[in-house]
PDB file of C-alpha atoms and ligand atoms in Angstrom:
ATOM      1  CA  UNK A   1       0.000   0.000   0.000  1.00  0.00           C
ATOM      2  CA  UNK A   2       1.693   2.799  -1.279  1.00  0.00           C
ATOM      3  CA  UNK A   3       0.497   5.842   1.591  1.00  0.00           C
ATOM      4  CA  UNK A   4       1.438   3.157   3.874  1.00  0.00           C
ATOM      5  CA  UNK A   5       5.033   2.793   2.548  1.00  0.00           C
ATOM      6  CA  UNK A   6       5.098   6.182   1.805  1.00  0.00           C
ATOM      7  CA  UNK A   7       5.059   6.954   5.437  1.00  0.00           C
ATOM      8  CA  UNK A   8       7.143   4.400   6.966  1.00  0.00           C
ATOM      9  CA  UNK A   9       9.835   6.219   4.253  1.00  0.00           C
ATOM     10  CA  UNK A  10       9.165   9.526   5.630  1.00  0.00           C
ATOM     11  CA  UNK A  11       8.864   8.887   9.309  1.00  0.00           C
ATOM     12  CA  UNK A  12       9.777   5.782  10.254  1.00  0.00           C
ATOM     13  CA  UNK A  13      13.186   5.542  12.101  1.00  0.00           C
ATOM     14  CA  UNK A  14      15.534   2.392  12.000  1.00  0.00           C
ATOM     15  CA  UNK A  15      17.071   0.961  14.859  1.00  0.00           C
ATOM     16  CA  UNK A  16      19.791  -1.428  14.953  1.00  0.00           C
ATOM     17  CA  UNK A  17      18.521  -4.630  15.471  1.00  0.00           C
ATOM     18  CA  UNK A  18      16.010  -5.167  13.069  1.00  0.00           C
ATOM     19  CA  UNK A  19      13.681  -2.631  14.772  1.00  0.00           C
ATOM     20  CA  UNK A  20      11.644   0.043  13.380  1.00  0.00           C
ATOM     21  CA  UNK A  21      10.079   2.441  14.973  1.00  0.00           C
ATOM     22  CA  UNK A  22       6.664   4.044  13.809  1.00  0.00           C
ATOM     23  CA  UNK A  23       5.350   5.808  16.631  1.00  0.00           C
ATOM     24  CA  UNK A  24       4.335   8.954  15.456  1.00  0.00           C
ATOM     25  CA  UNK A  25       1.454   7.272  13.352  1.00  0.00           C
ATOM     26  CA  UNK A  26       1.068   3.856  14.463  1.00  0.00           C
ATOM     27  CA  UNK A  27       2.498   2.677  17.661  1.00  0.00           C
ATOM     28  CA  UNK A  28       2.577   5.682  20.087  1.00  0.00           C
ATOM     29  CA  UNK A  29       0.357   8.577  18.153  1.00  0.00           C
ATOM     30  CA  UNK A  30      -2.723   7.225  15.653  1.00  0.00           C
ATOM     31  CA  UNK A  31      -2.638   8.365  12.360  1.00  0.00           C
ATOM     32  CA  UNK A  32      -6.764   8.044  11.972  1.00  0.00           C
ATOM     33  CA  UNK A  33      -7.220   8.408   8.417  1.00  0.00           C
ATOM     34  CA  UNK A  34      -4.303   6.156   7.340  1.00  0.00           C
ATOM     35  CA  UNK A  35      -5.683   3.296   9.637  1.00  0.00           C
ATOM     36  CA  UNK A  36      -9.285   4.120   8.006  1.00  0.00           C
ATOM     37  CA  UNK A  37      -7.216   3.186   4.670  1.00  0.00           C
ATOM     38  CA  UNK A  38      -5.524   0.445   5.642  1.00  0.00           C
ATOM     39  CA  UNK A  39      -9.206  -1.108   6.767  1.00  0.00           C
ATOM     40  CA  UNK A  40     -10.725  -0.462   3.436  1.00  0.00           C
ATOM     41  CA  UNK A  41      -7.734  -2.822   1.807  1.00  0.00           C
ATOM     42  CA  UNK A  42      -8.050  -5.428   4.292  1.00  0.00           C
ATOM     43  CA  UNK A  43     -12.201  -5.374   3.318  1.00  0.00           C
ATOM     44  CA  UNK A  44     -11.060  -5.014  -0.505  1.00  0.00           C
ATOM     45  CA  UNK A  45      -8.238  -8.031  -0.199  1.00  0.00           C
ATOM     46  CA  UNK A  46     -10.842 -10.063   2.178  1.00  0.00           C
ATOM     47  CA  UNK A  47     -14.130  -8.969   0.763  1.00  0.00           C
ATOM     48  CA  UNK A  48     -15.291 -12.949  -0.565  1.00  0.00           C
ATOM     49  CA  UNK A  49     -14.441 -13.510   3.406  1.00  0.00           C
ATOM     50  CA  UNK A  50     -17.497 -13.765   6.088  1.00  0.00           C
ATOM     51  CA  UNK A  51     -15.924 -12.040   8.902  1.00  0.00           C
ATOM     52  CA  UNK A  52     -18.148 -12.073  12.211  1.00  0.00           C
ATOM     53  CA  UNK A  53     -15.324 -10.381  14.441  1.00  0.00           C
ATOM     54  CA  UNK A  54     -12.097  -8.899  14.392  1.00  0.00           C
ATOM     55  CA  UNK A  55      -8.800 -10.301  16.658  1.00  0.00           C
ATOM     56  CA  UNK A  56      -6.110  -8.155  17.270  1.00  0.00           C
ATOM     57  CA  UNK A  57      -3.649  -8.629  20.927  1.00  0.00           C
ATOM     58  CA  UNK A  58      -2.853  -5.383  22.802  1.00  0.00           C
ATOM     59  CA  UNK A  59      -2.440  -2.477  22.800  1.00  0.00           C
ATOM     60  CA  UNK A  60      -0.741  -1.266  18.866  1.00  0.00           C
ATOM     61  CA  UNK A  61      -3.122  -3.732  17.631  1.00  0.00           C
ATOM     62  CA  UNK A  62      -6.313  -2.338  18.706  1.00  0.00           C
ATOM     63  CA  UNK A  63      -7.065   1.473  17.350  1.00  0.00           C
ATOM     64  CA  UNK A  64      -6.049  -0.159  13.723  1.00  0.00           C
ATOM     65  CA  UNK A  65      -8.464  -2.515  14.681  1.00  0.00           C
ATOM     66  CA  UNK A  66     -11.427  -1.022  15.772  1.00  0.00           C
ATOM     67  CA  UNK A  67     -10.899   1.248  12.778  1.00  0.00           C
ATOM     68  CA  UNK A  68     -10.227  -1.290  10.195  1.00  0.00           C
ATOM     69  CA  UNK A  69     -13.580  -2.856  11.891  1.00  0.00           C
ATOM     70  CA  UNK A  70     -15.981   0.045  10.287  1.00  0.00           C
ATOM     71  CA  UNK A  71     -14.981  -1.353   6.943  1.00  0.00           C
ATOM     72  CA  UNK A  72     -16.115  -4.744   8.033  1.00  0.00           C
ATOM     73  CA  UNK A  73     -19.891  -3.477   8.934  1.00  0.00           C
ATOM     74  CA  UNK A  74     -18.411  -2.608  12.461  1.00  0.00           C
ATOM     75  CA  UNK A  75     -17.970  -6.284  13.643  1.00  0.00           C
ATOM     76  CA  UNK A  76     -17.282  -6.450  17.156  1.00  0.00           C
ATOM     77  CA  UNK A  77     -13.170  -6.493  17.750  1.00  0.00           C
ATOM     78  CA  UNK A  78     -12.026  -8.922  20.642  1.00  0.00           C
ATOM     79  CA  UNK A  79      -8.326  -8.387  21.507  1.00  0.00           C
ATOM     80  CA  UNK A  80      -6.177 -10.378  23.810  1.00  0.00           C
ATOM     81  CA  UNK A  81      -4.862  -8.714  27.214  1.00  0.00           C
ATOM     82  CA  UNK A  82      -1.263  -9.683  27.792  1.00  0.00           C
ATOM     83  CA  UNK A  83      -1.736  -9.466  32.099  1.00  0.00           C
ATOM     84  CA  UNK A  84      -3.984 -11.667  33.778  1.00  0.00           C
ATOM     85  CA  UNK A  85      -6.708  -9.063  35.220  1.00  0.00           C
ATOM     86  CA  UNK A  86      -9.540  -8.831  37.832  1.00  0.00           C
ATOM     87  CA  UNK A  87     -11.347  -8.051  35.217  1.00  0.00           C
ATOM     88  CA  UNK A  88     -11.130 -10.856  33.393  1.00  0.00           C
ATOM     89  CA  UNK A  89     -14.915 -12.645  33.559  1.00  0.00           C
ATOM     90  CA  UNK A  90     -14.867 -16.156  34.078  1.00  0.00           C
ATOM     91  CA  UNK A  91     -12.579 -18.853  31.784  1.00  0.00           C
ATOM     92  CA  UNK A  92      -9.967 -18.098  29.108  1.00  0.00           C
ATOM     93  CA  UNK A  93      -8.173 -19.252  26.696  1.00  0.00           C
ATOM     94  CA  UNK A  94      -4.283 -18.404  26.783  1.00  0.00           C
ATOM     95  CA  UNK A  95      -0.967 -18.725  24.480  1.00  0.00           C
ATOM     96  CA  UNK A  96       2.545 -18.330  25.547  1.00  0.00           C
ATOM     97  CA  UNK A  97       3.900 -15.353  23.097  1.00  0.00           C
ATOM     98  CA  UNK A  98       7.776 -14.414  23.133  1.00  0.00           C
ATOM     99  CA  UNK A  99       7.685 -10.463  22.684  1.00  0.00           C
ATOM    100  CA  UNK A 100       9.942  -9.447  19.641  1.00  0.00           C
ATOM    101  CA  UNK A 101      10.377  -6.007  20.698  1.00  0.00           C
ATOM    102  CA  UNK A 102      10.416  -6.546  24.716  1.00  0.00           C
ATOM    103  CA  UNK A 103      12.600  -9.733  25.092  1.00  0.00           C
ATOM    104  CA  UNK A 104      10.434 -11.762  27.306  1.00  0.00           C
ATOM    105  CA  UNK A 105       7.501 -13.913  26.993  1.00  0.00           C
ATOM    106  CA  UNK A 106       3.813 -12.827  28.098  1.00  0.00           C
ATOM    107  CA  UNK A 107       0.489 -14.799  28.779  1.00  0.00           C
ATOM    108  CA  UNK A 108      -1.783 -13.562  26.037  1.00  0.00           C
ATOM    109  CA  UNK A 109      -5.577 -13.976  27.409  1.00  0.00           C
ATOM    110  CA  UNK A 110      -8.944 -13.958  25.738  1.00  0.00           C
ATOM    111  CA  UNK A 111     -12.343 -14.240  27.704  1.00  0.00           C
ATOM    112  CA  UNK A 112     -13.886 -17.481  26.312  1.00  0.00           C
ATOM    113  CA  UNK A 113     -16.998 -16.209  25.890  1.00  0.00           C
ATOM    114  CA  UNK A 114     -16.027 -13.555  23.227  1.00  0.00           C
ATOM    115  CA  UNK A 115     -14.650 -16.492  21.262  1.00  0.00           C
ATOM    116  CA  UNK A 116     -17.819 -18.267  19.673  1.00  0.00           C
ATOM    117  CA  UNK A 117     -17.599 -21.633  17.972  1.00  0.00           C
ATOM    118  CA  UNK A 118     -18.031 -21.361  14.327  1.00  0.00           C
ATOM    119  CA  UNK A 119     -17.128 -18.153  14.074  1.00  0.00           C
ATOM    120  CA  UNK A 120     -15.598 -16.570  11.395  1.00  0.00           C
ATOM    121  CA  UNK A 121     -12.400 -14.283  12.661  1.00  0.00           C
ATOM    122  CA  UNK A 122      -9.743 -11.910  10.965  1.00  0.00           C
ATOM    123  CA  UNK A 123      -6.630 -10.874  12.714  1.00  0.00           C
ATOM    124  CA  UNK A 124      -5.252  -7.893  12.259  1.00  0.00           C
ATOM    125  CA  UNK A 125      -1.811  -6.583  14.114  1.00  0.00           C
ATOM    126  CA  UNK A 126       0.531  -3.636  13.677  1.00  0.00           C
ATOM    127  CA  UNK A 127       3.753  -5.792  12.918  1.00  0.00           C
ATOM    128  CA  UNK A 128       4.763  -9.363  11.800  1.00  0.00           C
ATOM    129  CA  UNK A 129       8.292 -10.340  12.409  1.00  0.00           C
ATOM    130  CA  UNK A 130       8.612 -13.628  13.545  1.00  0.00           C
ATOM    131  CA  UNK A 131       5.447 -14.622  14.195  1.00  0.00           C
ATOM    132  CA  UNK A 132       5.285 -15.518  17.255  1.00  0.00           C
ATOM    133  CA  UNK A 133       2.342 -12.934  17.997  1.00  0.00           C
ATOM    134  CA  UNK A 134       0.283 -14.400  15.431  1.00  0.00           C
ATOM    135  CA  UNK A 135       1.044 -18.140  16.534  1.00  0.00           C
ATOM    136  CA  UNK A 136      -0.242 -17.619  20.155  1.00  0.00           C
ATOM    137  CA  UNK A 137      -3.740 -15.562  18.790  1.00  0.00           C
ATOM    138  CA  UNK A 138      -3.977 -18.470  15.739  1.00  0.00           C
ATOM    139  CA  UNK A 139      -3.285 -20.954  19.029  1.00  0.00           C
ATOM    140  CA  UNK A 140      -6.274 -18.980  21.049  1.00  0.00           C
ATOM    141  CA  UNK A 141      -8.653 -19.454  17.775  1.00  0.00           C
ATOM    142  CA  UNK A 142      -8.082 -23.177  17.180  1.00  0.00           C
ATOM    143  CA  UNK A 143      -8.933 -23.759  21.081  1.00  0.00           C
ATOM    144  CA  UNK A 144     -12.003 -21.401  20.758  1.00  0.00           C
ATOM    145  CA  UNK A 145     -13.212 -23.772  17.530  1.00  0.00           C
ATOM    146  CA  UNK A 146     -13.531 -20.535  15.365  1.00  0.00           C
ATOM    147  CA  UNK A 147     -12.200 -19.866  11.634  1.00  0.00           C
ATOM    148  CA  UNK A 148      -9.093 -18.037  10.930  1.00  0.00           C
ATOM    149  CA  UNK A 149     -10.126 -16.264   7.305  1.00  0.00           C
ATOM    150  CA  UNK A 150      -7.470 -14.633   7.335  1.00  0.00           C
ATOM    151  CA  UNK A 151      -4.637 -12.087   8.839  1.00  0.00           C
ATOM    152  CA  UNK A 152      -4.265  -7.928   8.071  1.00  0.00           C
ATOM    153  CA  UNK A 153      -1.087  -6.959   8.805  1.00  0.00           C
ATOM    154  CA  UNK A 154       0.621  -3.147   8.806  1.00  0.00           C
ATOM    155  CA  UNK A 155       4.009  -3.978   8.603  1.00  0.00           C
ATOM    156  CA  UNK A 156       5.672  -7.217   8.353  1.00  0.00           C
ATOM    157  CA  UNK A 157       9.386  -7.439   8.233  1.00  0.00           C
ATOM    158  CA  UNK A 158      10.129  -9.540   5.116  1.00  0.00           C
ATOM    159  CA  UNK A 159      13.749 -10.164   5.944  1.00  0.00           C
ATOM    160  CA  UNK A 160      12.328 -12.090   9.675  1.00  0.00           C
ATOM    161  CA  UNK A 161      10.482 -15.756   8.728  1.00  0.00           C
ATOM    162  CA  UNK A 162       6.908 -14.923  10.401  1.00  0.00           C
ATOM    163  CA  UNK A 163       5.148 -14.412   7.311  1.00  0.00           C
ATOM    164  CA  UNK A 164       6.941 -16.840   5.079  1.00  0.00           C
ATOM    165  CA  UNK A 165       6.027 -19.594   7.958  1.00  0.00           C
ATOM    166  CA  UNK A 166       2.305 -18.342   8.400  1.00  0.00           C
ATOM    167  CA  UNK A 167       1.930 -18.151   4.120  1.00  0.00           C
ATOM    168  CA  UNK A 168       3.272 -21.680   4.208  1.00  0.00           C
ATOM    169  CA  UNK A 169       0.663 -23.256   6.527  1.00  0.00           C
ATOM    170  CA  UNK A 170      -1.999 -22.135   4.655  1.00  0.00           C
ATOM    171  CA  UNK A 171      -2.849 -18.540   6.181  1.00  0.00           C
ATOM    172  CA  UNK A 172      -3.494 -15.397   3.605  1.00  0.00           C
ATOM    173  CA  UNK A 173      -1.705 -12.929   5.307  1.00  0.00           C
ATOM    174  CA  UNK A 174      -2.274  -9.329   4.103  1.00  0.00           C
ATOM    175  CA  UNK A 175       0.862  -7.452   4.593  1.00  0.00           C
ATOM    176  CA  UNK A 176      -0.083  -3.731   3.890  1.00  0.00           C
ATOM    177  CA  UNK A 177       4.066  -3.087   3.842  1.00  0.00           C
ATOM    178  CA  UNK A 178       6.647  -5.609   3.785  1.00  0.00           C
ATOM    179  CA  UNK A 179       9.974  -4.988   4.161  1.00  0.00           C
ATOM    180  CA  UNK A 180      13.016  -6.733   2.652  1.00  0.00           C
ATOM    181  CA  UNK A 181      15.646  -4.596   3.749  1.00  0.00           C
ATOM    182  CA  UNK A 182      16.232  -1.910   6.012  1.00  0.00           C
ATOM    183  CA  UNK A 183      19.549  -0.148   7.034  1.00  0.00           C
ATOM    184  CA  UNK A 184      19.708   1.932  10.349  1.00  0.00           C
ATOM    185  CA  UNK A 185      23.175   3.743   9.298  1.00  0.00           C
ATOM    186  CA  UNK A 186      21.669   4.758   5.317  1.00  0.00           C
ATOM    187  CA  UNK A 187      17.943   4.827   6.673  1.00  0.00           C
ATOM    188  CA  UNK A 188      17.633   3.263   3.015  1.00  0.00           C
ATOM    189  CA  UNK A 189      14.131   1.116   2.675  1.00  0.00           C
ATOM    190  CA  UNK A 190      13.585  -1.518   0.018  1.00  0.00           C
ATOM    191  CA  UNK A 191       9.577  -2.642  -0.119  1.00  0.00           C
ATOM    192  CA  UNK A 192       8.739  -5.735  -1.221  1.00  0.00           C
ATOM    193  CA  UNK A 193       5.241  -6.812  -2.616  1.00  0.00           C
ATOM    194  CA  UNK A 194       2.508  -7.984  -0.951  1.00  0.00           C
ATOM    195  CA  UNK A 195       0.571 -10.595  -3.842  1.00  0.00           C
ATOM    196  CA  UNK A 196      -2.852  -9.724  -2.202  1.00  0.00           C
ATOM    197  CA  UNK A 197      -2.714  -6.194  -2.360  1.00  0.00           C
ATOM    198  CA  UNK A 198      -3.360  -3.704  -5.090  1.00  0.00           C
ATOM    199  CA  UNK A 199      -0.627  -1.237  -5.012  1.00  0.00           C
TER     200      UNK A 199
HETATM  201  P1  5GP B 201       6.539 -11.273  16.213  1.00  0.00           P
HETATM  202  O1  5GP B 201       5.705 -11.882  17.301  1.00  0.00           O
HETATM  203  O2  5GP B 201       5.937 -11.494  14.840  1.00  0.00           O
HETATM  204  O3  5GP B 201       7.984 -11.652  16.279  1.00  0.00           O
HETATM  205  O4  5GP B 201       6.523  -9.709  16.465  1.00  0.00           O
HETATM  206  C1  5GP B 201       5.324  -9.004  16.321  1.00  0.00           C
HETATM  207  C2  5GP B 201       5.072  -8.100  17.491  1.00  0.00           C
HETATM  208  O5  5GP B 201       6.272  -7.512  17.962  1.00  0.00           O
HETATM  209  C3  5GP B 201       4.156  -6.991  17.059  1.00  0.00           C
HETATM  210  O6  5GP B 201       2.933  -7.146  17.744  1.00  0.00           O
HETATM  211  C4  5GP B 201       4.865  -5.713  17.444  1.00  0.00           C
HETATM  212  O7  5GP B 201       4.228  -5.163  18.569  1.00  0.00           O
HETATM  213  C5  5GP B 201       6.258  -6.107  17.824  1.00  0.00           C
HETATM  214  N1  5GP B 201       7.278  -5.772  16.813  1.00  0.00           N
HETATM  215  C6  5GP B 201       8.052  -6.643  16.116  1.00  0.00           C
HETATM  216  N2  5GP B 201       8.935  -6.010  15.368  1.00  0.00           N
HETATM  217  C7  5GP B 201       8.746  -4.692  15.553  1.00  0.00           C
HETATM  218  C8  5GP B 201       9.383  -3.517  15.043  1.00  0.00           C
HETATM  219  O8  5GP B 201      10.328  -3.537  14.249  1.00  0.00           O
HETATM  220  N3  5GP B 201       8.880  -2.334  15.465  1.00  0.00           N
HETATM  221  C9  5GP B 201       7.839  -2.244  16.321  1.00  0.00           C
HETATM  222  N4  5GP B 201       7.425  -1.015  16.659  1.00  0.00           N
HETATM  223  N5  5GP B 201       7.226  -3.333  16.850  1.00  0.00           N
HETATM  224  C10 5GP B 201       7.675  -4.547  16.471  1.00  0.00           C
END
């Protein structure tokens, strides 16, 4: 998506270690209107799709998807809580997830009762690098009995094996921008092409 690489170009910042940090429009401050975009290729890319909810895992994950979620007849969005809470009503389901950008592993947590049998579920998240976010939410769906359709993604890293892995088992993962290469001393870029978008 080409406003979507467009930014990341313009104010994106590379770190050393693979890292990239977007948080003046997607991680830290919201950049509305580009999220409203990037939910109007997710309904374009899954539009054959039935999609009765949304699944995203806190907290980047959730303004993109309660946006992206008024392109999909505002379906209800259900996203995992990575701390066990008071709050929490009753049982859950759970998944182990090793944090990319934190170094440690959290308890990712969904209420089962916002989990349906049957039901039809995209995922959308902010970032795909290896994968292991996407594992533990895929690992909450399969326990829960519902249908991954499919999986919205912002950014994936291209040169990290999350996406390859996911693509390979069968997912359609919808990478908005995927980078191949990325180099924190040049701040050079290279895109690669996601083959279920349209730009
Ligand atoms: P994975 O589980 O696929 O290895 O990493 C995905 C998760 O780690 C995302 O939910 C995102 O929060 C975080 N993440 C991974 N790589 C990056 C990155 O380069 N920048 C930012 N801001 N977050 C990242």
């Amino acid at each position: 998506m080409q406003e979507l690489e467009e930014r990341i170009k313009k104010d994106g910042i590379i770190r050393e270690g693979g890292v990239l940090k977007v948080g003046s429009f997607l991680n830290h401050q919201c950049d509305v209107e580009l999220f409203d975009h990037m939910g109007q290729e997710w309904a374009r890319i899954f539009k054959d799709k039935k999609i009765d909810k949304i699944l995203t895992v806190e907290s980047s994950g959730i303004g993109i998807a309660c946006v992206a979620s008024k392109s999909f007849n505002s379906v209800p969005v259900v996203f995992a809580k990575k701390t066990e809470s008071i709050n929490l009503d009753g049982e859950s389901y759970t998944a182990n997830v090793h944090s990319f950008t934190h170094k440690r592993n959290n308890t990712v947590i969904v209420t089962k009762s916002l989990l349906n049998p049957g039901e039809h579920v995209l995922i959308v998240d902010d970032f795909l690098a290896n994968g292991c976010a996407l594992r533990g939410l895929i690992q909450i769906c399969d326990s829960a009995g519902v249908v991954v359709e499919g999986i919205g993604i912002a950014i994936e890293k291209g040169f990290q094996p999350g996406g390859k892995d996911l693509r390979a088992q069968g997912y359609q993962v919808a990478s908005l921008a995927i980078i191949e290469d990325m180099d924190a001393e040049t701040g050079d870029i290279t895109f690669g092409k996601c083959a279920l978008c349209s730009e």
